[in-house]
mmCIF file of C-alpha atoms in Angstrom:
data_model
loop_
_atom_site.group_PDB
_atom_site.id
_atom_site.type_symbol
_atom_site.label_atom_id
_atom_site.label_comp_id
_atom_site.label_asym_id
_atom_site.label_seq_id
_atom_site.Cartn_x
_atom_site.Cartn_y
_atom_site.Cartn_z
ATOM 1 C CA UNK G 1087 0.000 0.000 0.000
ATOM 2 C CA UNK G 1088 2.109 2.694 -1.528
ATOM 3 C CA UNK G 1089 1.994 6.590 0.035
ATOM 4 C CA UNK G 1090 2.263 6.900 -4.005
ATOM 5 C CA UNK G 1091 -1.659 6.123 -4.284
ATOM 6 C CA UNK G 1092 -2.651 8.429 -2.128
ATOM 7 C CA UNK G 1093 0.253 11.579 -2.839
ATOM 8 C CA UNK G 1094 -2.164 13.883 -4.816
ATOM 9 C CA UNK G 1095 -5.087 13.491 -2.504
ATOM 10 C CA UNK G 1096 -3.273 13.845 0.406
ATOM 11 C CA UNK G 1097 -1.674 17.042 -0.702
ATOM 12 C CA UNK G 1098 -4.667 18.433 -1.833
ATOM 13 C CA UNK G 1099 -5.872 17.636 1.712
ATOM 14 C CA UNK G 1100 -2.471 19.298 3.509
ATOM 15 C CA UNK G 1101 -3.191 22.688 0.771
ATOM 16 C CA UNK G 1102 -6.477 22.821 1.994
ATOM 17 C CA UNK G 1103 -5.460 22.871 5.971
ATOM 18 C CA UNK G 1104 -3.077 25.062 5.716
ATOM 19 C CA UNK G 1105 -4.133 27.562 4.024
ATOM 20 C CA UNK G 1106 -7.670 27.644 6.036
ATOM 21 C CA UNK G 1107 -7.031 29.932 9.174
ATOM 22 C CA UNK G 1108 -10.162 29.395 11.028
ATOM 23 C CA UNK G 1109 -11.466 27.355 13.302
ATOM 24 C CA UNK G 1110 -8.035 27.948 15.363
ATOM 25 C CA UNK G 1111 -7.161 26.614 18.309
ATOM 26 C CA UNK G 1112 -4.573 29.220 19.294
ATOM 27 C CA UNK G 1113 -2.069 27.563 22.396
ATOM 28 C CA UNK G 1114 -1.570 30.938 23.579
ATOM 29 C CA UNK G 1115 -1.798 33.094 27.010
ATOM 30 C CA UNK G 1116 -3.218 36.802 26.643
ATOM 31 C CA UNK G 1117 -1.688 38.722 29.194
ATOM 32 C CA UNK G 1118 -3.474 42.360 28.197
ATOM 33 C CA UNK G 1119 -6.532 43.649 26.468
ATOM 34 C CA UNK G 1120 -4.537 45.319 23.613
ATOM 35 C CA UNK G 1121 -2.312 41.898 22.571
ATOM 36 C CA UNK G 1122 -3.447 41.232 19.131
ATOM 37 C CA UNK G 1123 -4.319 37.032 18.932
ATOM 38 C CA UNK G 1124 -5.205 36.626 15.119
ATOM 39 C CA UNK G 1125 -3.130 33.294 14.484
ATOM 40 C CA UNK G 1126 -2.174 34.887 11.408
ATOM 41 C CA UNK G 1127 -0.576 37.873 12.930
ATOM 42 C CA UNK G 1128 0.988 35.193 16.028
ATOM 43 C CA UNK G 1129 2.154 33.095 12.994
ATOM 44 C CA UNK G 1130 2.500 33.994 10.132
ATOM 45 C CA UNK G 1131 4.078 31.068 8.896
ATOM 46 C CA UNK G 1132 2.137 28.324 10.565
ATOM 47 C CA UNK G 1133 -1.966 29.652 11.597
ATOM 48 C CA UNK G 1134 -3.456 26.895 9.341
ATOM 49 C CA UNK G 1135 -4.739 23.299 10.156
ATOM 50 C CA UNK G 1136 -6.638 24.105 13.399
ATOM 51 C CA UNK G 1137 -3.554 24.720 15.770
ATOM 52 C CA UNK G 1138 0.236 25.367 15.798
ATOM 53 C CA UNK G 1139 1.773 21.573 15.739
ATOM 54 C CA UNK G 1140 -0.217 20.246 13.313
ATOM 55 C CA UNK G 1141 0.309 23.227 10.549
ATOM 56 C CA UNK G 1142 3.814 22.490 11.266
ATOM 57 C CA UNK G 1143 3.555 18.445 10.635
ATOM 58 C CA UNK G 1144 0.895 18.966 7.620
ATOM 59 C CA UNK G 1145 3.682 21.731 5.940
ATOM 60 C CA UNK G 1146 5.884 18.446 6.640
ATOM 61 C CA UNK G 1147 3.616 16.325 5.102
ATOM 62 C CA UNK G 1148 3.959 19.094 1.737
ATOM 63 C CA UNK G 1149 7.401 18.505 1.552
ATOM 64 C CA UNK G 1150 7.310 14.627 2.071
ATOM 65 C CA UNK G 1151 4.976 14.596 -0.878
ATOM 66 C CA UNK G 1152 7.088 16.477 -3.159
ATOM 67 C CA UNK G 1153 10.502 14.819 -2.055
ATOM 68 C CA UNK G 1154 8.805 11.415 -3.065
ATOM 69 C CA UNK G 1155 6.420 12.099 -5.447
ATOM 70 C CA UNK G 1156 6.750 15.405 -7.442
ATOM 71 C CA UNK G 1157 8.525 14.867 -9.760
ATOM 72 C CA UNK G 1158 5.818 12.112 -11.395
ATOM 73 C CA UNK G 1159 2.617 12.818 -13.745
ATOM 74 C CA UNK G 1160 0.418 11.357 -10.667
ATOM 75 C CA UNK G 1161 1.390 14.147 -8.660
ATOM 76 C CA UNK G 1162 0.135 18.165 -11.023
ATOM 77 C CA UNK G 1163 -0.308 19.618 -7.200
ATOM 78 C CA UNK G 1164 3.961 20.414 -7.305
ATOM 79 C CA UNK G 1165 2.934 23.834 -8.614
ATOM 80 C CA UNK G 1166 0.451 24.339 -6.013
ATOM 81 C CA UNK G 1167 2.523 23.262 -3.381
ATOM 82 C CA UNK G 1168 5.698 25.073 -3.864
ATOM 83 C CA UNK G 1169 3.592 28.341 -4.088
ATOM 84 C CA UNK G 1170 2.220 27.914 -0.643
ATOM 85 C CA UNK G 1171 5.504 26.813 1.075
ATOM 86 C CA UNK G 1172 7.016 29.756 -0.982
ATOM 87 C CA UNK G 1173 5.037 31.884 0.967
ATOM 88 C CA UNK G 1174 4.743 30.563 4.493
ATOM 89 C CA UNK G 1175 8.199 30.018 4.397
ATOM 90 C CA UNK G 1176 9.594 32.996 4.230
ATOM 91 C CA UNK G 1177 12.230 34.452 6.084
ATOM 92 C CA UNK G 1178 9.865 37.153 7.538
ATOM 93 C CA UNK G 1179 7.254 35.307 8.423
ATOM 94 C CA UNK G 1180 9.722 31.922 10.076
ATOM 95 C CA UNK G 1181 11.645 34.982 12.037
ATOM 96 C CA UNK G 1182 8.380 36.005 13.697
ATOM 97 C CA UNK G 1183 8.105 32.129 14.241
ATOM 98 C CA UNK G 1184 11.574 32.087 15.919
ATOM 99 C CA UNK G 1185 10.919 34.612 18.031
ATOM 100 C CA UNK G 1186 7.639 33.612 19.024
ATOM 101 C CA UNK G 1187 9.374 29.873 20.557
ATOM 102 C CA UNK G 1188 12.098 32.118 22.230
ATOM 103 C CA UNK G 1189 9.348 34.199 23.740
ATOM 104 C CA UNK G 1190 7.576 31.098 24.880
ATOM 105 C CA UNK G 1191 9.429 28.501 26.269
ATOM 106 C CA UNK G 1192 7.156 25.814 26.823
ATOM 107 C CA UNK G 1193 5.303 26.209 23.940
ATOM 108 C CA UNK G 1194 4.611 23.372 22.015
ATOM 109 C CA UNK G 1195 7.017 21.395 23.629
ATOM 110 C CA UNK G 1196 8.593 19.124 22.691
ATOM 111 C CA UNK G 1197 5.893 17.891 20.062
ATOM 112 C CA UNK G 1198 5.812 21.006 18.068
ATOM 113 C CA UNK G 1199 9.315 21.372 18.086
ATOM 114 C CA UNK G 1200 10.405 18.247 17.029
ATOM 115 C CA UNK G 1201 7.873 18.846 13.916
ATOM 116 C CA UNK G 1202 9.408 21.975 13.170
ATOM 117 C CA UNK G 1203 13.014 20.024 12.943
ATOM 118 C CA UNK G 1204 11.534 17.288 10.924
ATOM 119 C CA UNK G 1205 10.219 20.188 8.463
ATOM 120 C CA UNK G 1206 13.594 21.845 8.582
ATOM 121 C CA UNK G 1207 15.186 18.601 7.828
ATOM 122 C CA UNK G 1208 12.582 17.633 5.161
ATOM 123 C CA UNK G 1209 13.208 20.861 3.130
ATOM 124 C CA UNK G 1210 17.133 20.414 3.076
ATOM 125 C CA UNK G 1211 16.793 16.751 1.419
ATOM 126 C CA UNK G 1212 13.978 17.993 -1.085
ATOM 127 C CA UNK G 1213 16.746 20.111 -1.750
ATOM 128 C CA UNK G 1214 17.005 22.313 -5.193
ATOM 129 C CA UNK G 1215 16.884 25.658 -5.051
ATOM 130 C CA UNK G 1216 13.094 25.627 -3.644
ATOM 131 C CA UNK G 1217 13.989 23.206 -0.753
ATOM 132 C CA UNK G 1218 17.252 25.236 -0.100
ATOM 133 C CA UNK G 1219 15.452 28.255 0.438
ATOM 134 C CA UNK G 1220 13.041 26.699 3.097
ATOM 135 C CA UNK G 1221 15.499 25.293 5.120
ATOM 136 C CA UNK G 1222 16.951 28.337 5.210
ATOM 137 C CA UNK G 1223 14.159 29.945 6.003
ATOM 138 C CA UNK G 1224 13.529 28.216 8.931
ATOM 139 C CA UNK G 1225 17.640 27.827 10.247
ATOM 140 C CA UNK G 1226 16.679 30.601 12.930
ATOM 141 C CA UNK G 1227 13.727 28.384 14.096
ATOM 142 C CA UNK G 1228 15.746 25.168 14.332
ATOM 143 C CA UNK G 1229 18.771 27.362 16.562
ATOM 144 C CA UNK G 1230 15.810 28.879 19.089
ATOM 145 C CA UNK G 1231 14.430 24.562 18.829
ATOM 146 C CA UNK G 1232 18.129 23.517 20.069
ATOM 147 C CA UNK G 1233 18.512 26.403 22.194
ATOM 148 C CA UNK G 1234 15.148 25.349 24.033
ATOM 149 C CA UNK G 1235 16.200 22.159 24.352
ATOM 150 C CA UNK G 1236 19.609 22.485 25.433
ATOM 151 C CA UNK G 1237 17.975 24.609 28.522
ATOM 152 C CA UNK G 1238 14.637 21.445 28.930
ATOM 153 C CA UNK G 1239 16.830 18.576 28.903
ATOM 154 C CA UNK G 1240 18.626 18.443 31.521
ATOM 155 C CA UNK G 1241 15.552 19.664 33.847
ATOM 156 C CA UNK G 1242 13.593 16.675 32.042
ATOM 157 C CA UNK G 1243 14.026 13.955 35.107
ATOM 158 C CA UNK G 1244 11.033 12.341 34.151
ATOM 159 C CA UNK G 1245 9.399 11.485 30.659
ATOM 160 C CA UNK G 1246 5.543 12.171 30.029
ATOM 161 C CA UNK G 1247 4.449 8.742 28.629
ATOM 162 C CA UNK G 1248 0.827 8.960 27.840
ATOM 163 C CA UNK G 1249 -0.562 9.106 23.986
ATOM 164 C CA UNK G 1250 -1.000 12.204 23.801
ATOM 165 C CA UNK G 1251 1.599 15.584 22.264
ATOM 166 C CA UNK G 1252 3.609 15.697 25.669
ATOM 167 C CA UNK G 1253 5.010 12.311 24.697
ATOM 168 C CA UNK G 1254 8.592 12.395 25.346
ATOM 169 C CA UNK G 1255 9.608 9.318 23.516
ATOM 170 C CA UNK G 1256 7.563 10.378 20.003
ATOM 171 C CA UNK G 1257 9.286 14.110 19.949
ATOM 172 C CA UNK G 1258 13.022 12.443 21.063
ATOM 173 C CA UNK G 1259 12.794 9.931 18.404
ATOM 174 C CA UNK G 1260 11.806 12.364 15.490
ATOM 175 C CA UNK G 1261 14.662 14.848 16.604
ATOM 176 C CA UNK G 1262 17.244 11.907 15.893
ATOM 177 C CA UNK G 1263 15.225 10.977 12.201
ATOM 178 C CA UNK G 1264 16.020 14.900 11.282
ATOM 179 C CA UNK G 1265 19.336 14.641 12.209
ATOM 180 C CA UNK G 1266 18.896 18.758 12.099
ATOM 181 C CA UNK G 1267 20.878 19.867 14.945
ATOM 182 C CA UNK G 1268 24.432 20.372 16.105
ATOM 183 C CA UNK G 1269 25.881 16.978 16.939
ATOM 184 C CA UNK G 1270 25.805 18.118 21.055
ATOM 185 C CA UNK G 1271 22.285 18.139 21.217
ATOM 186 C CA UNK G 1272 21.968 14.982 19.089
ATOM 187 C CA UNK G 1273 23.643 13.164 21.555
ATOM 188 C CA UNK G 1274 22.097 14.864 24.503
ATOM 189 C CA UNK G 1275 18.796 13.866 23.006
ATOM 190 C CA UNK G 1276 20.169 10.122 22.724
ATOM 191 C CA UNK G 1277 21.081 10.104 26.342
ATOM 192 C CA UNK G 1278 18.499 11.441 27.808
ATOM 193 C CA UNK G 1279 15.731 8.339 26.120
ATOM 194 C CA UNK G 1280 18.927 6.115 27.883
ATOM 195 C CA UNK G 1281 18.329 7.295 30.722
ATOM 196 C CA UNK G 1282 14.856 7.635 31.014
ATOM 197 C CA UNK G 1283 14.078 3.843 29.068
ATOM 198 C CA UNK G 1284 17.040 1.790 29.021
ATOM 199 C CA UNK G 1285 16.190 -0.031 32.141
ATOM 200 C CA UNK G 1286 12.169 -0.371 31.246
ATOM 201 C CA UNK G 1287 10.770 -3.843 31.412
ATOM 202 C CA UNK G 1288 7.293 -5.456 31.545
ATOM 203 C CA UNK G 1289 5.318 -2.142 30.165
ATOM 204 C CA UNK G 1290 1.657 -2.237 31.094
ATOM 205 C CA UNK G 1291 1.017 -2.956 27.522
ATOM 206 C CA UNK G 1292 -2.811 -3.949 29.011
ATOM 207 C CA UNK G 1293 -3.341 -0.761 29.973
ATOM 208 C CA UNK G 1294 -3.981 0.755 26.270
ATOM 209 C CA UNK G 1295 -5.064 2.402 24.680
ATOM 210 C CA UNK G 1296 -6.527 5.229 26.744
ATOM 211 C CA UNK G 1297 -9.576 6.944 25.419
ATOM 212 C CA UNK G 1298 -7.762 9.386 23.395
ATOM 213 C CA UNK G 1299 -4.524 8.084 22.723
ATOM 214 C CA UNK G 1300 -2.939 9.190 19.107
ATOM 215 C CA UNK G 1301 -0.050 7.115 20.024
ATOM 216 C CA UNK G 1302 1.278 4.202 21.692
ATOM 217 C CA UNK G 1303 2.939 5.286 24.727
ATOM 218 C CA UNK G 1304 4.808 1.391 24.668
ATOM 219 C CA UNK G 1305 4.817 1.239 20.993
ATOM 220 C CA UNK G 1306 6.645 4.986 21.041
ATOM 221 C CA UNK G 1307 9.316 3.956 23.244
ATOM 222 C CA UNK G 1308 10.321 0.933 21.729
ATOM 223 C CA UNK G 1309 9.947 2.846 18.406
ATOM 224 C CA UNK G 1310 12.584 5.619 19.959
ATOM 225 C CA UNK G 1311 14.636 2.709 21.816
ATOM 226 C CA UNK G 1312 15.543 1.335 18.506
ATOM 227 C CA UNK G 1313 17.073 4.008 17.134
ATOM 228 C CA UNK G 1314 19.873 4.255 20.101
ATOM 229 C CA UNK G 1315 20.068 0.759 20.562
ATOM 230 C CA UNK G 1316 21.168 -1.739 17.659
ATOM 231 C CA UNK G 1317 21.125 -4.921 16.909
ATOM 232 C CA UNK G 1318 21.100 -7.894 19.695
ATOM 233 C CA UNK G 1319 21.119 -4.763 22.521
ATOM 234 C CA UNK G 1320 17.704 -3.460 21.179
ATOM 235 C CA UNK G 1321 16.506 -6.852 20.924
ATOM 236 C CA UNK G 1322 17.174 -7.771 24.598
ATOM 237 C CA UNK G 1323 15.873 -4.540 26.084
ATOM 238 C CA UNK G 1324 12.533 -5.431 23.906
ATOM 239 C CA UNK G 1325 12.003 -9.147 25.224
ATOM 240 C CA UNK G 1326 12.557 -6.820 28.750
ATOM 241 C CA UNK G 1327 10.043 -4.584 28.017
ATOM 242 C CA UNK G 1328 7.860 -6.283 26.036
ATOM 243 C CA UNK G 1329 7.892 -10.130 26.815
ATOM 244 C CA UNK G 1330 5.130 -11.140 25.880
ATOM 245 C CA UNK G 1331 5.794 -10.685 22.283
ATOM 246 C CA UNK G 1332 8.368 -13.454 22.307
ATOM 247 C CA UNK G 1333 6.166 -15.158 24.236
ATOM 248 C CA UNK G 1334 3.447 -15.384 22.008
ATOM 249 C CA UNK G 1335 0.902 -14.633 24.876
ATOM 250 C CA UNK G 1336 -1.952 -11.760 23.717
ATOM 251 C CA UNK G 1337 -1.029 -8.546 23.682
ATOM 252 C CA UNK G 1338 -3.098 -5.446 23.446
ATOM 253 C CA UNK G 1339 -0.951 -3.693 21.406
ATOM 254 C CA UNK G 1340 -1.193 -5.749 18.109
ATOM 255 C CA UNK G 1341 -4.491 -5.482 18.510
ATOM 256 C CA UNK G 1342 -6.461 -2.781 16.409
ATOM 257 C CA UNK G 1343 -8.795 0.319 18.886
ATOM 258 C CA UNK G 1344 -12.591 0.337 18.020
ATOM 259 C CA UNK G 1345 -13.230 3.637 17.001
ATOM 260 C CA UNK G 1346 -16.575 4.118 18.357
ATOM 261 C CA UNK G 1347 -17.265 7.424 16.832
ATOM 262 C CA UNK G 1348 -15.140 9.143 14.234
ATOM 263 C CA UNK G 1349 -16.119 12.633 13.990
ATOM 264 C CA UNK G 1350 -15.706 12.953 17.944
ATOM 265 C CA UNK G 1351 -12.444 15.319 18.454
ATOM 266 C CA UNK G 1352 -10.788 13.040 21.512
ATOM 267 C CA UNK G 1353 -12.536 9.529 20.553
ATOM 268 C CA UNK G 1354 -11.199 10.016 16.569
ATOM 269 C CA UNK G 1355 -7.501 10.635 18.180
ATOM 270 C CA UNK G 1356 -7.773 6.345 17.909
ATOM 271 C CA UNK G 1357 -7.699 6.582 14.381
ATOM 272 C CA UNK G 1358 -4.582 8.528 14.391
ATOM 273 C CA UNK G 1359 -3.735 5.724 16.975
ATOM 274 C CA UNK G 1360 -4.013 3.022 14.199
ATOM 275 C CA UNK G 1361 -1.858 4.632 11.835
ATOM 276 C CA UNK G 1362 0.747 5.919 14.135
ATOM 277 C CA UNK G 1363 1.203 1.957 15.663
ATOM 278 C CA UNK G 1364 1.754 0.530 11.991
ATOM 279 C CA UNK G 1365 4.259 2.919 11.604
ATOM 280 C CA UNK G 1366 5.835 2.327 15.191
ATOM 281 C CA UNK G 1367 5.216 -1.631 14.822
ATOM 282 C CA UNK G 1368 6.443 -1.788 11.352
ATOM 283 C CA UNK G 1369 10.203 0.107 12.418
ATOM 284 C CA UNK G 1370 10.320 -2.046 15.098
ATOM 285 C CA UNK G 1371 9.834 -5.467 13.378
ATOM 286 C CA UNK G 1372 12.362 -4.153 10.781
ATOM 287 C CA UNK G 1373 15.101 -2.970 13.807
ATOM 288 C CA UNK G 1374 14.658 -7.036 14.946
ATOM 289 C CA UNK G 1375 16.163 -10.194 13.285
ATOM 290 C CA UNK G 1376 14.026 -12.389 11.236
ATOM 291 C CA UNK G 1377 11.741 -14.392 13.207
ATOM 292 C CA UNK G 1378 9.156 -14.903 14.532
ATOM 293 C CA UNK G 1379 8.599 -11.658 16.678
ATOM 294 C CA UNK G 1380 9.466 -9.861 13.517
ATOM 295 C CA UNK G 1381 6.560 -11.889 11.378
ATOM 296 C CA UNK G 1382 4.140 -11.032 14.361
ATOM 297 C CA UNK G 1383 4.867 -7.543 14.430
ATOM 298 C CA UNK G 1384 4.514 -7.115 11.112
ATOM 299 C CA UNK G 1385 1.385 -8.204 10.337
ATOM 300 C CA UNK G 1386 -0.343 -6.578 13.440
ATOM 301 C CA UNK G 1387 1.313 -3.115 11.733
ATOM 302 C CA UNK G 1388 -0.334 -3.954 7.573
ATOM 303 C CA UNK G 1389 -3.566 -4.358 10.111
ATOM 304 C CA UNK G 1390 -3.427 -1.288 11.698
ATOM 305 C CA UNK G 1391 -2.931 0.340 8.532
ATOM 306 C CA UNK G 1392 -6.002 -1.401 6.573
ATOM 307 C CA UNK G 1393 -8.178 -0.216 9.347
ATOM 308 C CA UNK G 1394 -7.040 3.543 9.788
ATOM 309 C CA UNK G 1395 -6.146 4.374 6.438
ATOM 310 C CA UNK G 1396 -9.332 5.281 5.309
ATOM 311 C CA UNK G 1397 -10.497 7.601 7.880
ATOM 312 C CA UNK G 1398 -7.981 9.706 6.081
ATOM 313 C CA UNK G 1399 -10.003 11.969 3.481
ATOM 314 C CA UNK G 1400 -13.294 12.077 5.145
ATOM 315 C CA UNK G 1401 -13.868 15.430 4.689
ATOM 316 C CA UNK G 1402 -14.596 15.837 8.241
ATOM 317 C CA UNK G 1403 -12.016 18.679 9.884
ATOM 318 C CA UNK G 1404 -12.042 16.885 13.525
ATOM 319 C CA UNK G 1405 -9.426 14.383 11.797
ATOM 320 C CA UNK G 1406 -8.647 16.390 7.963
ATOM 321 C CA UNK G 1407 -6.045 18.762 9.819
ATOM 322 C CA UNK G 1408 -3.496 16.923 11.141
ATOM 323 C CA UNK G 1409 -4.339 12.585 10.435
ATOM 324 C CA UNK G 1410 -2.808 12.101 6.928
ATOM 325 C CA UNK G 1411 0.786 12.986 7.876
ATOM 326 C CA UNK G 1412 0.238 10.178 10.281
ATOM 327 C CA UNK G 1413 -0.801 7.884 7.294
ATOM 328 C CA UNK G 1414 2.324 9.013 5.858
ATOM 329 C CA UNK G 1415 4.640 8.173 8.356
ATOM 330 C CA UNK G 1416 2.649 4.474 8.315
ATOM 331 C CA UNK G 1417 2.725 4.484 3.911
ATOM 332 C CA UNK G 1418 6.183 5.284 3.132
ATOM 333 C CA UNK G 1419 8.884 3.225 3.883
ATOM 334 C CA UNK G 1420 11.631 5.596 5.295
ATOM 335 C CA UNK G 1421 11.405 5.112 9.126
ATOM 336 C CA UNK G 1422 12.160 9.348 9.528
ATOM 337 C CA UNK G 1423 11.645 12.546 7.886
ATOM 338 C CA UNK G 1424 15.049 12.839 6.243
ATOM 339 C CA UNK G 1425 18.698 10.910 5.718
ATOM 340 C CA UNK G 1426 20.336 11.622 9.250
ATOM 341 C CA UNK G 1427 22.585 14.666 9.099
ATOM 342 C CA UNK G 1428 24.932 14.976 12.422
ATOM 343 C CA UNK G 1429 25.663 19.024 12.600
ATOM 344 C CA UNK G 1430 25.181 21.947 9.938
#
């Protein structure tokens, strides 16, 4: 099930988002009468698609699409495209973005940030003279990114591990994917999931999903353990954490959510759930030697898949705005945004 099949809808779907600036969902504090709150005039580069993280991830999803695809007669939305990311990513309108993060610490963090790093990333191997551009465009946002996290990491004792955009694991793992940022923060961002997984074992895997879980909170740590652990080491620590995958006993998390009502905004955050497992499941199986974990693993991710993939283009906003890059990470078979880069 090729992203290819579904490039040219799913870009027409991103185009749509983020251009459309209302409803918003604005994650910002007025602190006088007179501050000005358009999301347009708070961000100018990234008001679409409901709210600030997923504008980011669906401008992402833009990218993706034209890395892979546009370059191919399926695909007559390039022209399209590259006018809209022309002019959301301009220098003016990323510096007020930049600013904005420095202003705001906490903001979006980490979830939003590590988006903005897997954009950053995603521009520089679209490359050309478009993709340069972007991902210069948004260099000032990536340096205020590191310089937030060089200040949250070390004050991060604990991880947040429910399924929701706090998710430490989800935002660690797509930092490493970019491989945007200066090789220090890489590996500070390496030790930190050390410290705060490599001794998990026996997750509560029976305790998911939660009601409105978009991901797998043991799923996303696995999925973020396996990129600093390789080979025999990763597959230990999984039999750990996970044992009853070797096992062969039942196990929750191979099993697909009901989705009891689709349009509901927390309930339809399982169908993002489906997609984001396949993806999780599938870069795990492929991190693990052949076998029969690997086989199990597998198939439980080509199931999730079949079941959330068409929730996609429902023309419903609750899930339009931020699902397909979700079904993109699931479709395409690069486990990360872009080819890892160590320092720039």
């Amino acid at each position: 099930m090729p992203l290819a099949a579904h490039a040219a809808g799913f870009a027409r779907l991103a185009l749509a988002n983020v251009t459309r600036e209302y409803p918003n969902f604005p994650a910002h504090l007025v602190t006088s009468p007179e501050e000005r709150v358009r999301p347009s005039t708070l961000h100018p580069a990234f008001h679409g698609a409901y709210d600030w993280h997923s504008s980011v991830h669906m401008h992402w999803l833009l990218v993706r699409l034209l890395r892979r695809h546009g370059a191919t007669p399926a695909f007559p939305e390039t022209a399209p495209v590259i006018a809209v990311l022309d002019r959301h990513l301009a220098p003016d309108n990323i510096a007020v973005e930049a600013a904005y993060l420095r202003a705001h610490p906490s903001f979006e963090r980490p979830y939003g940030w590590a988006w903005l790093v897997a954009l950053a990333a995603e521009c520089r191997a679209y490359g050309g003279t478009a993709g340069t551009r972007w991902a210069e465009a948004l260099a000032p946002a990536v340096t205020a990114v590191d310089m937030l996290l060089a200040d949250w990491l070390p004050k991060a004792t604990y991880p947040v591990r429910h399924g929701n955009h706090p998710n430490s694991a989800f935002a660690l793992g797509l930092l490493l994917d970019a491989g945007e940022l200066p090789a220090a923060t890489t590996e500070a961002v390496r030790q930190r999931l050390l410290t705060w997984f490599a001794d998990d074992r026996d997750a509560p895997a029976h305790w998911e999903p939660s009601g409105q879980d978009f991901l797998s909170p043991a799923l996303t740590e696995a999925d973020a353990m396996r990129r600093v652990l390789t080979g025999e080491r990763f597959a230990y620590w999984l039999d750990r954490f996970l044992p009853a995958l070797r096992s062969g006993a039942p196990c929750p998390l191979l099993d697909v959510p009901v989705v009891s009502d689709h349009a509901d905004p927390q309930i339809g955050h399982l169908l993002g759930l489906t997609l984001s497992r396949s993806a999780a499941l599938r870069s795990v199986a492929a991190a693990l030697p052949d076998g029969g974990v690997r086989t199990r693993l597998a198939e439980a991710a080509e199931a999730h898949l079949v079941a959330g993939l068409p929730a996609v283009e429902r023309a419903d906003f609750t899930t339009d705005h931020w699902l397909a890059t979700f079904a993109a990470l699931a479709l395409d078979p690069a486990s990360g945004p872009a080819p890892a880069r160590m320092s720039r």
